Structure formats: structure tokens, C-alpha cells
Short mmCIF file of C-alpha atoms in Angstrom, two decimals:
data_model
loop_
_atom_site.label_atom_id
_atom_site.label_comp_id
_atom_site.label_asym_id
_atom_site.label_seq_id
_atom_site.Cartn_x
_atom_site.Cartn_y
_atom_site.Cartn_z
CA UNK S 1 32.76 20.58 -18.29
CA UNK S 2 31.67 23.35 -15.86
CA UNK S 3 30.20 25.53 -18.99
CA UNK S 4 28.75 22.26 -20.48
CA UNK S 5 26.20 22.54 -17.11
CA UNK S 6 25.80 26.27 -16.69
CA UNK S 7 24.76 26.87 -20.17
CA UNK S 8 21.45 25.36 -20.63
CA UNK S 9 20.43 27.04 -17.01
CA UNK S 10 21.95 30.33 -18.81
CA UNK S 11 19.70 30.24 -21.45
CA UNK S 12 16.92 28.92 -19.78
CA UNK S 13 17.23 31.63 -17.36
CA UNK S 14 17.22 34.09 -19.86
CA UNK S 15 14.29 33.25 -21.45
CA UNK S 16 12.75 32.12 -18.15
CA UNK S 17 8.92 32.41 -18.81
CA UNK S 18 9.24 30.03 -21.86
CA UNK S 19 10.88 27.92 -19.79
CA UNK S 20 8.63 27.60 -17.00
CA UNK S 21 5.91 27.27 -19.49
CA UNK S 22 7.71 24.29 -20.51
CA UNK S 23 8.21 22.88 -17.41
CA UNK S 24 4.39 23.43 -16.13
CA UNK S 25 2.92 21.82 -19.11
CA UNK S 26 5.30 18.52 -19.01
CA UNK S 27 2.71 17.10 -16.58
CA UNK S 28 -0.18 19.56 -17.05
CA UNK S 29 -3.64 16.84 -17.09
CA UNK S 30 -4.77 19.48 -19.48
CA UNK S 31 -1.90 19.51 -22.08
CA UNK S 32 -2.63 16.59 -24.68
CA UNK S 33 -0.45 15.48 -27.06
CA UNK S 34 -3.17 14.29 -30.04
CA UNK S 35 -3.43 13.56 -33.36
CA UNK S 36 -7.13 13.24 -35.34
CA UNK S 37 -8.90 13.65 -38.33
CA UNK S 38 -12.41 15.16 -39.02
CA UNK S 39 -14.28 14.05 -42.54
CA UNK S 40 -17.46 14.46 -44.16
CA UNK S 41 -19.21 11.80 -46.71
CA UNK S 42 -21.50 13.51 -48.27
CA UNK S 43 -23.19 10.72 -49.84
CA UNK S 44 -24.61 9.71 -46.29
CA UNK S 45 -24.45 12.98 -44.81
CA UNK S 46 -22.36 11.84 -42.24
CA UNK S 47 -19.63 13.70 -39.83
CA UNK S 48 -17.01 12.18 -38.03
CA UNK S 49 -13.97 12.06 -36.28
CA UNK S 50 -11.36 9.54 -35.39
CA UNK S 51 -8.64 10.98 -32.34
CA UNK S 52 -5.64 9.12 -30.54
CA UNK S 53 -3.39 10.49 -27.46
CA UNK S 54 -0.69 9.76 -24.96
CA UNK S 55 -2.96 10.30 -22.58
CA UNK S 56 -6.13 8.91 -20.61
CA UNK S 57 -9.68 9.02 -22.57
CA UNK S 58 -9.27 11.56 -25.21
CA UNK S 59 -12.36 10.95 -26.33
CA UNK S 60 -13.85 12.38 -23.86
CA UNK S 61 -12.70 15.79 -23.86
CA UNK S 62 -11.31 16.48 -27.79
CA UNK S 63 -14.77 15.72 -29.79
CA UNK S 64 -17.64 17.76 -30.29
CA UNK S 65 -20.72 16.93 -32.94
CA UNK S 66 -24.05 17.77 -34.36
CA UNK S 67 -25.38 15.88 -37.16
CA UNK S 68 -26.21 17.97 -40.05
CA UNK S 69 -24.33 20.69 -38.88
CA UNK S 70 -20.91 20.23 -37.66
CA UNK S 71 -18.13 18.10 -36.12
CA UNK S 72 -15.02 20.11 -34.42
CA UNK S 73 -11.92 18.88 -32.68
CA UNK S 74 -10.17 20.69 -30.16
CA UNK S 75 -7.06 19.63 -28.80
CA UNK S 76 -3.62 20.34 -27.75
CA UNK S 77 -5.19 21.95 -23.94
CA UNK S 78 -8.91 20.95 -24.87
CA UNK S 79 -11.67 23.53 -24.55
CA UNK S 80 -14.96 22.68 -24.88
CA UNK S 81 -16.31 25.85 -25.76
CA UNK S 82 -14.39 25.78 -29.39
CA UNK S 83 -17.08 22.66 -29.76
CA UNK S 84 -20.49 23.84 -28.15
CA UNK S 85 -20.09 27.48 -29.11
CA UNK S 86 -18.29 26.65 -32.52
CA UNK S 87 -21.08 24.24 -33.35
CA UNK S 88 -24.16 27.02 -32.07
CA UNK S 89 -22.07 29.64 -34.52
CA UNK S 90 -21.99 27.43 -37.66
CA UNK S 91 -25.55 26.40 -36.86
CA UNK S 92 -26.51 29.90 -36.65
CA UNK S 93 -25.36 30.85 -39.95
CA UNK S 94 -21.26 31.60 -39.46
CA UNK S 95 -18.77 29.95 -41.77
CA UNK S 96 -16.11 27.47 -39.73
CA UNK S 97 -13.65 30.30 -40.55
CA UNK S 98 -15.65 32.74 -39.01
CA UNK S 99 -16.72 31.07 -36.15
CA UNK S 100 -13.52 29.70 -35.78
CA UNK S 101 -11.88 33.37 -35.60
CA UNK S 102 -14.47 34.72 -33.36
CA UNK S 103 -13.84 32.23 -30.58
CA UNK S 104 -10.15 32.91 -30.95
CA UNK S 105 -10.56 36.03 -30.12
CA UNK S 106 -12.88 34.92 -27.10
CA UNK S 107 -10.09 32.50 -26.07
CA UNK S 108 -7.82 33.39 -23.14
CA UNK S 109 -5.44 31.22 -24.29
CA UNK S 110 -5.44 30.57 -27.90
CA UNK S 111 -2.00 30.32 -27.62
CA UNK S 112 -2.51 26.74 -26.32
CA UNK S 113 -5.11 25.67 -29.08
CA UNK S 114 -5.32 23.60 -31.60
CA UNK S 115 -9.02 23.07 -33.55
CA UNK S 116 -10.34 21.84 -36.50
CA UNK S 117 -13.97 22.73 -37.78
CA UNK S 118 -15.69 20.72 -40.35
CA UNK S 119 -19.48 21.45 -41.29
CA UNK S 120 -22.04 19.80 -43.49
CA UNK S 121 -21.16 21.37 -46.97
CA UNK S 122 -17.77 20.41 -46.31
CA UNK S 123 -16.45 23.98 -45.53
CA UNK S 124 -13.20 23.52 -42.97
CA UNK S 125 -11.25 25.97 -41.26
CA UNK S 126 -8.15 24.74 -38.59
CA UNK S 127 -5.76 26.75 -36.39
CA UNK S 128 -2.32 25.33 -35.02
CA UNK S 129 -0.64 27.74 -32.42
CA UNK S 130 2.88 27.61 -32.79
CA UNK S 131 3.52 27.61 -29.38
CA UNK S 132 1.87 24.26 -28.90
CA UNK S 133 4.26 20.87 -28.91
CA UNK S 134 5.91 20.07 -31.89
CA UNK S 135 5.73 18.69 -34.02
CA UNK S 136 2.36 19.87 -34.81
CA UNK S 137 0.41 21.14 -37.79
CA UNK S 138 -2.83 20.83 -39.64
CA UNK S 139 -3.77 20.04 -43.66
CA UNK S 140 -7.53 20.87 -44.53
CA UNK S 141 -9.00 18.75 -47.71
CA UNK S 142 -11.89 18.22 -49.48
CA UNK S 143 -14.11 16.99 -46.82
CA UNK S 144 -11.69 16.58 -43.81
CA UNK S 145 -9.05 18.14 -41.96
CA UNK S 146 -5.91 16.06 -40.24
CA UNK S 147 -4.11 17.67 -37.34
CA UNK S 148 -1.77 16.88 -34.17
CA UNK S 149 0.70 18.14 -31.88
CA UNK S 150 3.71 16.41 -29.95
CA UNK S 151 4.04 13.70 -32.98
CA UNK S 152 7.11 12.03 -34.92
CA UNK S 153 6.81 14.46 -37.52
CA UNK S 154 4.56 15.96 -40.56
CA UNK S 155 4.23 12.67 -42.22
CA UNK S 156 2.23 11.78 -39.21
CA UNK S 157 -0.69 14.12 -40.54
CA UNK S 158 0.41 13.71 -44.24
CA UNK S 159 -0.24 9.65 -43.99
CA UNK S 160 -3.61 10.60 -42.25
CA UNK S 161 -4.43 12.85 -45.01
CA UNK S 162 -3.01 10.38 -47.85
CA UNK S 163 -4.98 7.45 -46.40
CA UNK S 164 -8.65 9.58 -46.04
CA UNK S 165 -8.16 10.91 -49.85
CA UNK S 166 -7.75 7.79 -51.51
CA UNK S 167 -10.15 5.64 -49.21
CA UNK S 168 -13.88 4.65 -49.96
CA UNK S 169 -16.62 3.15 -48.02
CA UNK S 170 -17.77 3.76 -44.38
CA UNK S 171 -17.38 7.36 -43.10
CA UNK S 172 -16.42 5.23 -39.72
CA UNK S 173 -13.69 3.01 -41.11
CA UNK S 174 -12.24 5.43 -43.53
CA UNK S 175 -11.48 7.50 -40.66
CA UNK S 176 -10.14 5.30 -38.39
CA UNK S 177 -7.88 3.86 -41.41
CA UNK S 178 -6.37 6.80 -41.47
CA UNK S 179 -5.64 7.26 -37.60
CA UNK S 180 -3.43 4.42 -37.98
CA UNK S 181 -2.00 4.98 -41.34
CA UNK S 182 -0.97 8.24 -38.88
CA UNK S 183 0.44 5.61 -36.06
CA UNK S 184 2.02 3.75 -38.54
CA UNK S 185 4.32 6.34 -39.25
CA UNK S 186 5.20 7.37 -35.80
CA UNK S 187 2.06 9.15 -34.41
CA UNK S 188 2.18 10.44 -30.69
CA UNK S 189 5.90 10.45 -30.21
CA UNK S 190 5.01 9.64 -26.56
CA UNK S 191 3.36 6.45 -27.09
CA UNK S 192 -0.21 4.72 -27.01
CA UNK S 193 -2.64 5.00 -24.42
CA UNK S 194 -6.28 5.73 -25.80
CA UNK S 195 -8.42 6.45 -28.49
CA UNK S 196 -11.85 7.02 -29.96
CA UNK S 197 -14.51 7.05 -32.70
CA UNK S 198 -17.14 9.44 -33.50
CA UNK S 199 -20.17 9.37 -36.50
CA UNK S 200 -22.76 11.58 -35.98
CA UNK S 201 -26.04 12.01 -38.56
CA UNK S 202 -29.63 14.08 -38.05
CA UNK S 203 -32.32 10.69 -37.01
CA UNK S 204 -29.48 8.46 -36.25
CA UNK S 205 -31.13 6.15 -33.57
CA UNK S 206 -34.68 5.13 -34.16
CA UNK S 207 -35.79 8.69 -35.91
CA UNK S 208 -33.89 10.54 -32.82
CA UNK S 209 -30.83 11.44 -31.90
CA UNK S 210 -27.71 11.89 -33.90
CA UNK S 211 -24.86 9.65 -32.88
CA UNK S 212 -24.95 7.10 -35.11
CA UNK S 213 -21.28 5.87 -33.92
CA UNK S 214 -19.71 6.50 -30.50
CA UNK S 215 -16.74 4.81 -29.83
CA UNK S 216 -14.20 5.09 -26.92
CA UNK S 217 -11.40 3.29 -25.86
CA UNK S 218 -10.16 5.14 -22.53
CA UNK S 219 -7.08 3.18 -21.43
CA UNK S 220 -5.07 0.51 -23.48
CA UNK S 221 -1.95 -0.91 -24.34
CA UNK S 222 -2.82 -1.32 -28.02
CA UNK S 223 -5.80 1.37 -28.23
CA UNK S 224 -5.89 1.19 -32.02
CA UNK S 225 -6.08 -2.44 -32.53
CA UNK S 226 -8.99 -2.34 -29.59
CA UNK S 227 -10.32 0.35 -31.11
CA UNK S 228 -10.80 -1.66 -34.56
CA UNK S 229 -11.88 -4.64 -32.24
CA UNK S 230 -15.00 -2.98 -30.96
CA UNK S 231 -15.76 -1.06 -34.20
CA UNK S 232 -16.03 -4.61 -35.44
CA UNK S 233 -18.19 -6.12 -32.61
CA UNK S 234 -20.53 -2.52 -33.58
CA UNK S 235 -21.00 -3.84 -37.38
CA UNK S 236 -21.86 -7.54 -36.33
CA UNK S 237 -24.34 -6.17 -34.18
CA UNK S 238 -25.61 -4.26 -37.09
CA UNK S 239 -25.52 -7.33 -39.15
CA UNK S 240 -27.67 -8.97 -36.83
CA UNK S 241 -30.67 -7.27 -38.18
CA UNK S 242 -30.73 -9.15 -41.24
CA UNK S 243 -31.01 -12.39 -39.03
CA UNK S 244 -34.66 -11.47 -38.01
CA UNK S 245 -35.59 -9.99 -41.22
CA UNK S 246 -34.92 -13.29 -42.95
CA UNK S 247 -36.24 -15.68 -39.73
CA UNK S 248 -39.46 -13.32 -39.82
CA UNK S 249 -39.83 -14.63 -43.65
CA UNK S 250 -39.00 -18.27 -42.77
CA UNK S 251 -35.62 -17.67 -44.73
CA UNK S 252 -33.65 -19.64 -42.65
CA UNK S 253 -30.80 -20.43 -44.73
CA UNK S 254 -30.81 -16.68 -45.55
CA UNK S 255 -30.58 -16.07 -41.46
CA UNK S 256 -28.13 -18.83 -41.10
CA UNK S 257 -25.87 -17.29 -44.06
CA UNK S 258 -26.36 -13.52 -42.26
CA UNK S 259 -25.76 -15.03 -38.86
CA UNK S 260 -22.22 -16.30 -40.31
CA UNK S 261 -21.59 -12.79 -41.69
CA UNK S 262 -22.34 -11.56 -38.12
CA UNK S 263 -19.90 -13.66 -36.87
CA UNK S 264 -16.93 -13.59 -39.12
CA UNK S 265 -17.34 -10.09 -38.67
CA UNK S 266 -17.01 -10.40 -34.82
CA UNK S 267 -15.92 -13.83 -34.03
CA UNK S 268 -16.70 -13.65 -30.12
CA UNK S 269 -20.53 -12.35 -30.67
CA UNK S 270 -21.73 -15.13 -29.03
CA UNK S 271 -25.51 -13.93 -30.07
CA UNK S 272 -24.12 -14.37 -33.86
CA UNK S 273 -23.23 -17.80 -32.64
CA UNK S 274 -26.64 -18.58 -30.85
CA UNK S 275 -28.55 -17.33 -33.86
CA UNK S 276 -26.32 -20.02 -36.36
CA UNK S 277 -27.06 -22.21 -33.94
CA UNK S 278 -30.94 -21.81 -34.09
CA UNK S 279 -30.93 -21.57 -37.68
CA UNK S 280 -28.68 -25.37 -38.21
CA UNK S 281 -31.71 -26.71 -35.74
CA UNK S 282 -34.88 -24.83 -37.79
CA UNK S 283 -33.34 -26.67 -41.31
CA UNK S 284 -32.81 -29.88 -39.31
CA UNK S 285 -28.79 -29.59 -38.47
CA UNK S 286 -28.38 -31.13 -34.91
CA UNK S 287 -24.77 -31.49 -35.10
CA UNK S 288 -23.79 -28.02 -36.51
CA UNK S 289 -26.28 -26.59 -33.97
CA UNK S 290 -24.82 -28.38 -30.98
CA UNK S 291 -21.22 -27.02 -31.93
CA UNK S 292 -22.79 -23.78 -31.96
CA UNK S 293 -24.19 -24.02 -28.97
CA UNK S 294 -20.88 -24.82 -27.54
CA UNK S 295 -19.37 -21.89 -29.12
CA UNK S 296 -21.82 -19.70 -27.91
CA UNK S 297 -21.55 -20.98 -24.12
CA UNK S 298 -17.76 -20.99 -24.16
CA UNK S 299 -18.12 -16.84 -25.43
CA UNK S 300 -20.59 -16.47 -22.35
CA UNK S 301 -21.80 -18.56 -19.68
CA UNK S 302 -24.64 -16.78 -19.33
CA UNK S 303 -26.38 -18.59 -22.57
CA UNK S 304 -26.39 -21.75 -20.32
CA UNK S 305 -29.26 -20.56 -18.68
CA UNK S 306 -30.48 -18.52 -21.37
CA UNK S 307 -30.65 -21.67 -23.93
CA UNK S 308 -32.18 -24.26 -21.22
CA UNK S 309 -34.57 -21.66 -20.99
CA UNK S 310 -35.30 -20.60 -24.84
CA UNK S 311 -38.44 -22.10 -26.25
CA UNK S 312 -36.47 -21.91 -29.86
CA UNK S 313 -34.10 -24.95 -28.21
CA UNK S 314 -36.92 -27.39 -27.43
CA UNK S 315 -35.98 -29.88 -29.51
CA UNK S 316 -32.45 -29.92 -27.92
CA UNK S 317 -33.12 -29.99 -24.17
CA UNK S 318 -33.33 -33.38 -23.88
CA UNK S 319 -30.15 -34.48 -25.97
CA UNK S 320 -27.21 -35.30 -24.01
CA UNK S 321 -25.04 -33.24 -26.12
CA UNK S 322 -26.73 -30.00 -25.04
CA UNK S 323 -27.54 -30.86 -21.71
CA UNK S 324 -23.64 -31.41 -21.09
CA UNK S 325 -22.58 -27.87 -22.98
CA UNK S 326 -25.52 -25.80 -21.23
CA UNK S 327 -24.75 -28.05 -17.82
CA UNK S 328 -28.10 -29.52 -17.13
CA UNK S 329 -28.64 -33.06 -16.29
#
């Protein structure tokens, strides 16, 4: 029983800088247990990334972007300079290999690294340090690379890799698919606690900018499924567009019908649910209307004011109906 104690302080003292190690990273703020995936569609020219971690907003330390040039993940102890100088390298004519190596050899501690670089052409190049949590590895595809450290196992990256080969449609939701395809099969052995969504393209935002996606969910019991929430509520925005494109042209059954995409896409937009609503009145539906306008107070109590107030309502202010949902007299 005696020897049963003394051992594991025996070895530990013998190999008592690995040890220590151990020990100072358990509750190191810089240490992150992380899985993620990079990918590339080159159809759009998109790049993206999709990351989870046992830890508090990953996303805002792990991701790095430029659209039209590069995305690169660095995780494990994060280092931003993997993702501005990486990015500057590949920009500046290096391979992801290349740069990849040359900041490695910049890197005070590459022993506590673990990166992914993805660029435009769909050239990849990853490093794992063994010395990092396990389990962790990488596995580099056409057009992606899945990696983590501190998960249940390799099938945590092999689902991830599975799910992005065989996927199709949205850069944005393919990669996200296959975060959880990687949680489904055990993921960050320590648990949930954020997660986060990155597409990046040259002219994203009005002719400017690149981040056509940027998606964080910082602290949350079920990150993933809040995660999918809000990538949801982004699309119905989106799909909003086609509600003034078709009210501009007097299609107002063609509003109505992409109002009610809006909405089943994101059932709590309660602008989806004001637009149906102002579409049902403009083709002569009070009722419909009037339960839309109910909906759309009961999402947010601001659209009491906002609807008393909205020339587009006129012919409802003075119905009983509307005056009791919006709480006028």
C-alpha cells in the first residue's frame, strides 16, 4: 500500500520537468483544449473556419482570416502571430508549408502549437506538437484541414473530416456540420463551453470588407446547438432581402411567401413576422395580419410602439384587435 503512493511521486520526480509542465498547464488561461476545421469552396471563393473548446470564447483568440488569401487556426496555447504573420507570408508569395515552417522556427515555443493553414488555391499545411494534450492530431484534405488536441480520440477529427468530404452547399454550414459530426463522437473530452464561426471573402460587405460570416458564441451550456441557432437567425436576415425586392415590385404574395421563408428559417425574427404581417394587410388579410402582429409583439415589445407608429399599419390602428396586441386604447 505504501509503494502503491510513493511510486507515482517516484516517477514523477524523476522526470520532474515534464511533470511540472503538466501541472502548470492544467489551469494555464492560455492552454486550450480545441478542436476545428478550416475549408475552402472554391466555387464562391470562400474561406472559413468552424472551432469549439472547453474553454471561454475561443473564437476570439484561435481564428485568423483574409479573404482571397488565407484562413489559419492556431490553437492548443494560441498565438496570434501564426495568423497575422502566416497570413502577410502567404500573401506575400510563401506556400502555407513554407510560411508555416518559417514561423516555427520564429516560435519560442512551438512545442506548445498546434496550426492549420489553408489558402485560396486550396494549398494546406498543419503541424501537431506531440507534446501538446492528447489526444491530438491533424488530417489535411482537399480543401480543408481538421485538427484538435485534448479530445476523445482520432475519430473526433476523422468524423470532422468524413462529414466536410461528403457535404455540399454553404461553405458556413458545411463547416459547422462537421464541428458537430466531431462532438458527436466525443469532441473536447472536457466538455462544452464555447464556440464560433468564421467566412471570410474579398468585397464581402457592401463592396468592402471581407467577413462575410462572423459568428461567436463565448459562453454556453449547449454552444453548438446556439451556435446553429444564431447561424440560422444570420440566413433569415439574409432572406429578408427578397421581402423588399418583391414589395418594391408590388409582388406582395411573392414578399409574403419570402417573409415565411424568413421565418421558418428563424422562427423568433420578429421582423420576418412584421413583414408577413404587412404583406396579409397589402392583399387584404386582416385576420392573418392581426395574428402576425401578435406574433411579432410577443417576440419583442418593442414593435408595440414601432407598429402604432408605422404608416404601413394605418388601416389597423383603429381595429380593436390591434389596438389590444400593440396596447393602445
Amino acid at each position: 500500500m505504501r509503494f502503491s503512493i510513493l511510486y507515482p511521486l517516484f516517477t514523477c520526480a524523476l522526470g520532474l520537468a515534464t511533470c511540472a509542465a503538466a501541472a502548470g498547464d492544467k489551469y494555464d488561461p492560455d492552454s486550450e483544449g480545441t478542436f476545428s476545421i478550416i475549408g475552402l469552396d472554391p466555387a464562391t471563393g470562400e474561406l472559413g473556419m468552424a472551432v469549439h473548446s472547453k474553454t471561454v470564447a475561443v473564437g476570439s483568440r484561435t481564428r485568423s482570416g483574409k479573404g482571397g488569401v488565407a484562413v489559419v487556426a492556431h490553437q492548443s496555447a494560441s498565438n496570434p502571430m501564426y495568423g497575422t504573420l502566416g497570413i502577410e507570408l502567404i500573401e506575400h508569395g510563401m506556400s502555407p508549408q513554407e510560411a508555416l515552417d518559417f514561423m516555427l522556427r520564429a516560435d519560442s515555443a512551438p512545442n506548445r502549437r498546434q496550426v492549420a493553414l489553408l489558402d485560396i488555391h486550396g494549398r494546406t499545411a498543419a503541424w501537431t506538437s506531440p507534446d501538446i494534450s492528447d489526444w491530438k492530431g491533424h488530417k489535411a484534405g482537399a480543401n480543408y484541414v481538421a485538427q484538435g488536441n485534448t479530445l476523445a480520440g482520432p475519430e473526433v477529427v476523422e468524423a470532422m473530416a468524413r462529414s466536410f468530404e461528403s457535404s455540399s452547399g454553404p461553405l458556413a454550414e458545411r463547416l459547422l456540420t462537421a464541428l458537430e459530426a466531431g462532438q458527436a463522437v466525443g469532441g473536447d473530452k472536457r466538455g462544452m463551453q464555447s464556440a464560433s464561426l468564421l467566412v471570410v471573402k474579398p468585397l464581402a460587405i457592401q463592396g468592402f470588407g471581407d467577413r462575410a460570416l462572423d459568428l461567436r458564441v463565448d459562453e454556453h451550456v449547449s454552444p453548438f446547438a446556439e451556435l446553429r441557432r444564431v447561424l440560422e437567425a444570420f440566413r433569415s436576415r439574409e432572406a429578408m432581402a427578397a421581402v423588399n425586392a418583391r414589395a418594391n415590385a408590388s409582388d406582395f404574395a411573392g414578399a409574403l411567401a419570402a417573409a415565411e421563408a424568413a421565418r421558418d428559417l428563424s422562427p423568433t425574427n420578429d421582423n420576418a413576422w412584421v413583414a408577413i404581417a404587412e404583406m396579409h394587410l397589402r392583399l387584404g388579410r386582416i385576420e392573418p395580419a392581426l395574428e402576425a402582429v401578435r406574433r411579432a409583439v410577443e417576440l419583442n415589445a418593442a414593435n408595440r410602439t414601432r407598429l402604432r407608429e408605422d404608416a404601413d399599419f394605418e388601416a389597423l390602428h383603429a381595429h380593436p384587435e390591434f389596438l389590444r396586441a400593440v396596447g393602445g386604447r
